[in-house]
mmCIF file of C-alpha atoms in Angstrom:
data_model
loop_
_atom_site.group_PDB
_atom_site.id
_atom_site.type_symbol
_atom_site.label_atom_id
_atom_site.label_comp_id
_atom_site.label_asym_id
_atom_site.label_seq_id
_atom_site.Cartn_x
_atom_site.Cartn_y
_atom_site.Cartn_z
ATOM 1 C CA LYS A 1 79.752 177.367 161.100
ATOM 2 C CA GLN A 2 77.872 180.709 162.048
ATOM 3 C CA ILE A 3 79.957 181.594 164.783
ATOM 4 C CA PHE A 4 83.241 180.594 162.919
ATOM 5 C CA GLN A 5 81.760 182.747 159.771
ATOM 6 C CA GLU A 6 81.451 185.510 162.340
ATOM 7 C CA TYR A 7 85.090 185.628 163.775
ATOM 8 C CA ILE A 8 86.881 184.290 160.649
ATOM 9 C CA LYS A 9 87.152 187.783 159.800
ATOM 10 C CA VAL A 10 89.116 188.999 162.766
ATOM 11 C CA MET A 11 91.234 185.771 162.965
ATOM 12 C CA LYS A 12 95.043 186.415 162.140
ATOM 13 C CA TRP A 13 95.664 184.455 158.975
ATOM 14 C CA ARG A 14 98.954 184.217 157.621
ATOM 15 C CA ALA A 15 100.026 186.450 154.516
ATOM 16 C CA ASP A 16 101.296 183.546 152.502
ATOM 17 C CA GLY A 17 97.903 181.239 153.393
ATOM 18 C CA CYS A 18 99.820 178.423 154.864
ATOM 19 C CA ASP A 19 97.776 178.227 158.045
ATOM 20 C CA THR A 20 97.754 175.316 160.285
ATOM 21 C CA ILE A 21 94.855 174.453 162.284
ATOM 22 C CA ILE A 22 93.850 172.135 165.171
ATOM 23 C CA ASP A 23 90.314 171.329 166.332
ATOM 24 C CA ILE A 24 89.953 170.326 170.152
ATOM 25 C CA GLY A 25 87.321 167.915 170.618
ATOM 26 C CA SER A 26 86.379 167.156 167.166
ATOM 27 C CA GLY A 27 84.569 164.120 168.021
ATOM 28 C CA SER A 28 83.148 162.582 164.765
ATOM 29 C CA GLY A 29 84.567 165.373 162.773
ATOM 30 C CA ASN A 30 81.623 166.442 160.955
ATOM 31 C CA VAL A 31 81.521 169.901 162.515
ATOM 32 C CA LEU A 32 85.204 170.252 161.459
ATOM 33 C CA MET A 33 85.284 168.751 158.269
ATOM 34 C CA ASP A 34 81.804 169.609 156.758
ATOM 35 C CA HIS A 35 81.571 173.181 157.940
ATOM 36 C CA ILE A 36 84.987 174.628 159.169
ATOM 37 C CA TYR A 37 87.485 172.902 156.547
ATOM 38 C CA PRO A 38 85.484 174.398 153.176
ATOM 39 C CA LEU A 39 86.271 177.990 154.894
ATOM 40 C CA LEU A 40 89.732 177.825 155.429
ATOM 41 C CA PRO A 41 92.125 179.285 152.973
ATOM 42 C CA PRO A 42 92.837 177.500 149.637
ATOM 43 C CA ASN A 43 96.470 176.511 150.296
ATOM 44 C CA PHE A 44 96.096 176.035 154.123
ATOM 45 C CA LYS A 45 99.213 173.625 155.349
ATOM 46 C CA THR A 46 97.308 171.230 157.273
ATOM 47 C CA VAL A 47 94.277 170.845 159.991
ATOM 48 C CA VAL A 48 94.405 168.530 162.885
ATOM 49 C CA SER A 49 91.184 166.653 164.210
ATOM 50 C CA THR A 50 91.473 165.864 167.382
ATOM 51 C CA ASP A 51 89.331 164.179 170.467
ATOM 52 C CA ILE A 52 90.028 162.497 174.192
ATOM 53 C CA SER A 53 88.359 159.390 172.410
ATOM 54 C CA ALA A 54 90.411 157.080 170.158
ATOM 55 C CA ARG A 55 87.001 155.554 169.173
ATOM 56 C CA MET A 56 85.713 158.662 167.980
ATOM 57 C CA VAL A 57 89.321 159.649 166.337
ATOM 58 C CA GLU A 58 89.100 156.324 164.704
ATOM 59 C CA PHE A 59 85.594 157.293 163.268
ATOM 60 C CA ALA A 60 86.334 160.486 161.900
ATOM 61 C CA ARG A 61 89.585 158.935 160.414
ATOM 62 C CA GLN A 62 87.390 156.608 158.387
ATOM 63 C CA ASN A 63 84.859 158.925 157.823
ATOM 64 C CA TYR A 64 86.917 161.932 156.417
ATOM 65 C CA GLY A 65 90.386 160.418 156.000
ATOM 66 C CA TYR A 66 90.283 161.199 152.447
ATOM 67 C CA ILE A 67 90.347 165.118 153.025
ATOM 68 C CA LYS A 68 93.876 166.393 151.711
ATOM 69 C CA ARG A 69 96.022 167.876 154.439
ATOM 70 C CA ALA A 70 93.825 166.564 157.363
ATOM 71 C CA GLN A 71 95.529 164.741 160.075
ATOM 72 C CA PHE A 72 93.792 162.606 163.107
ATOM 73 C CA GLU A 73 95.029 162.363 166.796
ATOM 74 C CA VAL A 74 93.963 161.546 170.323
ATOM 75 C CA LEU A 75 94.526 164.353 172.457
ATOM 76 C CA ASP A 76 93.526 164.989 175.917
ATOM 77 C CA ILE A 77 93.592 168.942 176.198
ATOM 78 C CA ALA A 78 93.769 168.415 179.850
ATOM 79 C CA CYS A 79 96.958 166.292 180.002
ATOM 80 C CA ALA A 80 99.820 166.804 182.131
ATOM 81 C CA GLU A 81 102.222 167.276 179.435
ATOM 82 C CA LEU A 82 101.417 167.987 175.920
ATOM 83 C CA PRO A 83 102.767 165.772 172.959
ATOM 84 C CA GLN A 84 106.041 167.401 171.968
ATOM 85 C CA HIS A 85 105.156 166.928 168.393
ATOM 86 C CA LEU A 86 101.915 169.577 168.982
ATOM 87 C CA SER A 87 104.037 171.865 170.960
ATOM 88 C CA ASN A 88 103.949 175.338 169.189
ATOM 89 C CA ARG A 89 103.004 174.098 166.087
ATOM 90 C CA PHE A 90 99.857 175.793 165.136
ATOM 91 C CA ASP A 91 98.464 179.247 164.087
ATOM 92 C CA HIS A 92 95.014 178.708 165.041
ATOM 93 C CA VAL A 93 93.300 176.381 167.636
ATOM 94 C CA THR A 94 89.572 175.745 167.542
ATOM 95 C CA SER A 95 86.955 174.226 169.778
ATOM 96 C CA PHE A 96 83.366 173.664 169.512
ATOM 97 C CA TYR A 97 81.353 172.697 172.266
ATOM 98 C CA CYS A 98 83.990 170.655 173.779
ATOM 99 C CA LEU A 99 85.682 172.889 176.835
ATOM 100 C CA HIS A 100 82.822 172.586 179.124
ATOM 101 C CA TRP A 101 83.552 168.852 179.896
ATOM 102 C CA VAL A 102 86.904 169.651 180.737
ATOM 103 C CA GLN A 103 86.936 169.892 184.796
ATOM 104 C CA ASP A 104 90.474 171.202 184.871
ATOM 105 C CA GLN A 105 90.044 174.273 182.384
ATOM 106 C CA LYS A 106 93.327 176.293 183.428
ATOM 107 C CA ARG A 107 95.511 173.080 182.300
ATOM 108 C CA ALA A 108 93.309 172.921 179.184
ATOM 109 C CA LEU A 109 94.017 176.573 178.567
ATOM 110 C CA GLN A 110 98.037 176.288 179.509
ATOM 111 C CA ASN A 111 97.955 173.530 176.770
ATOM 112 C CA ILE A 112 96.057 175.603 174.223
ATOM 113 C CA HIS A 113 98.303 178.122 174.654
ATOM 114 C CA GLN A 114 101.396 175.965 174.165
ATOM 115 C CA LEU A 115 99.738 174.505 171.026
ATOM 116 C CA LEU A 116 99.992 178.396 169.415
ATOM 117 C CA ARG A 117 103.446 179.355 167.734
ATOM 118 C CA VAL A 118 105.667 181.128 169.707
ATOM 119 C CA SER A 119 105.544 183.678 167.311
ATOM 120 C CA GLY A 120 101.822 184.048 168.022
ATOM 121 C CA GLY A 121 98.679 182.942 166.675
ATOM 122 C CA ASP A 122 94.916 182.554 167.836
ATOM 123 C CA CYS A 123 91.934 180.725 169.333
ATOM 124 C CA LEU A 124 88.233 180.255 168.880
ATOM 125 C CA LEU A 125 86.970 178.514 171.927
ATOM 126 C CA VAL A 126 82.850 177.933 171.935
ATOM 127 C CA PHE A 127 81.478 175.907 174.999
ATOM 128 C CA LEU A 128 78.825 175.937 177.520
ATOM 129 C CA ALA A 129 79.263 178.034 180.580
ATOM 130 C CA ASN A 130 75.865 176.893 181.953
ATOM 131 C CA ASN A 131 73.058 174.905 180.803
ATOM 132 C CA PRO A 132 69.556 174.048 182.247
ATOM 133 C CA ILE A 133 70.025 170.260 181.510
ATOM 134 C CA TYR A 134 72.996 170.530 184.304
ATOM 135 C CA ASP A 135 70.544 171.447 186.980
ATOM 136 C CA VAL A 136 68.582 168.321 185.949
ATOM 137 C CA TYR A 137 71.361 166.319 186.149
ATOM 138 C CA LEU A 138 72.206 167.245 189.754
ATOM 139 C CA THR A 139 68.625 166.706 190.600
ATOM 140 C CA LEU A 140 68.218 163.303 189.215
ATOM 141 C CA ALA A 141 71.880 162.296 190.781
ATOM 142 C CA LYS A 142 70.029 162.966 194.450
ATOM 143 C CA THR A 143 67.370 160.293 193.922
ATOM 144 C CA GLN A 144 67.617 157.094 194.695
ATOM 145 C CA LYS A 145 66.219 156.240 191.267
ATOM 146 C CA TRP A 146 69.477 157.045 189.385
ATOM 147 C CA ARG A 147 72.232 158.087 192.081
ATOM 148 C CA ASP A 148 73.949 154.836 191.549
ATOM 149 C CA TYR A 149 74.080 155.897 187.844
ATOM 150 C CA MET A 150 75.388 159.081 188.355
ATOM 151 C CA ARG A 151 77.684 159.221 191.400
ATOM 152 C CA ASP A 152 80.193 160.944 188.979
ATOM 153 C CA VAL A 153 77.673 163.532 187.978
ATOM 154 C CA GLN A 154 80.140 166.481 188.725
ATOM 155 C CA GLN A 155 82.634 165.236 186.322
ATOM 156 C CA PHE A 156 79.974 166.114 183.526
ATOM 157 C CA ILE A 157 78.927 169.685 184.691
ATOM 158 C CA SER A 158 80.407 172.620 183.432
ATOM 159 C CA PRO A 159 83.018 174.245 185.904
ATOM 160 C CA LEU A 160 81.486 177.313 185.130
ATOM 161 C CA HIS A 161 77.917 176.302 185.634
ATOM 162 C CA SER A 162 77.811 177.599 189.382
ATOM 163 C CA SER A 163 79.718 180.432 189.019
ATOM 164 C CA SER A 164 77.997 183.956 189.379
ATOM 165 C CA ASP A 165 80.008 185.714 186.598
ATOM 166 C CA PRO A 166 81.132 183.182 184.247
ATOM 167 C CA GLY A 167 82.788 185.671 181.989
ATOM 168 C CA ALA A 168 84.694 186.849 184.670
ATOM 169 C CA GLU A 169 86.182 184.035 185.789
ATOM 170 C CA PHE A 170 87.208 182.885 182.327
ATOM 171 C CA THR A 171 88.723 186.034 181.459
ATOM 172 C CA LYS A 172 91.048 185.469 184.910
ATOM 173 C CA LEU A 173 92.076 182.171 183.506
ATOM 174 C CA LEU A 174 93.126 183.547 180.168
ATOM 175 C CA ALA A 175 95.102 185.702 181.915
ATOM 176 C CA GLU A 176 96.550 183.525 184.359
ATOM 177 C CA THR A 177 97.766 181.165 181.379
ATOM 178 C CA GLY A 178 99.460 183.584 179.262
ATOM 179 C CA PHE A 179 96.854 184.805 176.733
ATOM 180 C CA VAL A 180 96.854 188.493 175.408
ATOM 181 C CA ASP A 181 94.291 190.298 173.465
ATOM 182 C CA TYR A 182 91.570 188.354 174.067
ATOM 183 C CA THR A 183 87.576 188.764 174.111
ATOM 184 C CA VAL A 184 85.407 186.706 176.203
ATOM 185 C CA GLU A 185 81.542 187.054 175.177
ATOM 186 C CA ILE A 186 78.683 185.209 177.124
ATOM 187 C CA ARG A 187 75.681 184.607 174.589
ATOM 188 C CA ASN A 188 72.450 183.694 176.120
ATOM 189 C CA GLU A 189 70.677 181.231 173.541
ATOM 190 C CA ILE A 190 67.112 179.954 173.815
ATOM 191 C CA TYR A 191 66.544 176.607 172.348
ATOM 192 C CA VAL A 192 62.886 175.986 170.772
ATOM 193 C CA TYR A 193 62.033 171.982 170.472
ATOM 194 C CA ASP A 194 59.472 170.226 168.413
ATOM 195 C CA GLY A 195 57.942 168.228 170.767
ATOM 196 C CA THR A 196 59.385 165.885 173.589
ATOM 197 C CA GLN A 197 60.649 163.452 171.372
ATOM 198 C CA ASN A 198 63.011 166.094 169.657
ATOM 199 C CA VAL A 199 63.927 166.921 173.516
ATOM 200 C CA LYS A 200 64.716 163.230 173.995
ATOM 201 C CA ASP A 201 66.805 162.772 170.803
ATOM 202 C CA ASN A 202 68.908 165.696 171.333
ATOM 203 C CA VAL A 203 69.489 164.700 175.064
ATOM 204 C CA LYS A 204 70.823 161.089 173.820
ATOM 205 C CA ALA A 205 73.306 162.712 171.642
ATOM 206 C CA ILE A 206 75.008 164.223 174.596
ATOM 207 C CA CYS A 207 73.897 162.446 177.806
ATOM 208 C CA PRO A 208 77.020 160.394 179.261
ATOM 209 C CA PHE A 209 74.974 158.377 181.940
ATOM 210 C CA LEU A 210 72.763 156.705 179.264
ATOM 211 C CA GLU A 211 75.296 153.696 178.213
ATOM 212 C CA ARG A 212 75.450 152.755 181.558
ATOM 213 C CA MET A 213 71.499 151.905 181.541
ATOM 214 C CA SER A 214 69.694 149.093 179.742
ATOM 215 C CA PRO A 215 67.412 150.416 177.205
ATOM 216 C CA ALA A 216 64.339 150.038 178.986
ATOM 217 C CA MET A 217 65.820 152.355 181.785
ATOM 218 C CA GLN A 218 66.810 154.841 179.249
ATOM 219 C CA GLU A 219 63.437 155.455 178.111
ATOM 220 C CA ASP A 220 62.501 155.870 181.877
ATOM 221 C CA PHE A 221 65.637 158.269 182.472
ATOM 222 C CA LEU A 222 64.591 160.293 179.652
ATOM 223 C CA ASP A 223 61.027 160.359 180.555
ATOM 224 C CA ASP A 224 62.000 162.006 183.870
ATOM 225 C CA ILE A 225 64.652 164.318 182.354
ATOM 226 C CA VAL A 226 61.345 165.784 180.041
#
């Protein structure tokens, strides 16, 4: 919400207020519907919540389907061909903490560009370039104890994590995929956790490997992370 409030002033909103918005990687839909939706122009045309997971899209639909002018769709933003009914349809594309999961970022940006109207539009893309948790994953994946559960660890590491200049690398991708008039900003954030249990709870929410383990093993894994 804070980031959207910061950038809402520079986004190109339609004079008639009938904006169309699509969000990439909405997950449960809570960020989009609880925090972004209330800030949209009163007479916006539609807001589309998308996620690669059909289960998450259905969850969002069940919890937020009552919201007027809201739609819910399964979408892999790195798909080889964007669904025709979504092509060149939107004034704005948003994505909050999703794109670091996407290994083929060039394809994702090509599709994001194609989502926007031919006449123009804008996007706000917020994601992790790097994070200490990735180094922890890579370390644990090399151990005999956890490697069988983490053989695909690279699929869950941000493509920019090992980059010496992620800002320049992403800027290059934007230029190559047709974007103009863009700003890439790298922010160094420090998160303070209230004890080890708080760290574990946060890891549980994002860790892709836990579902492969028994409950007892999950606790052991979280202990090793902490």
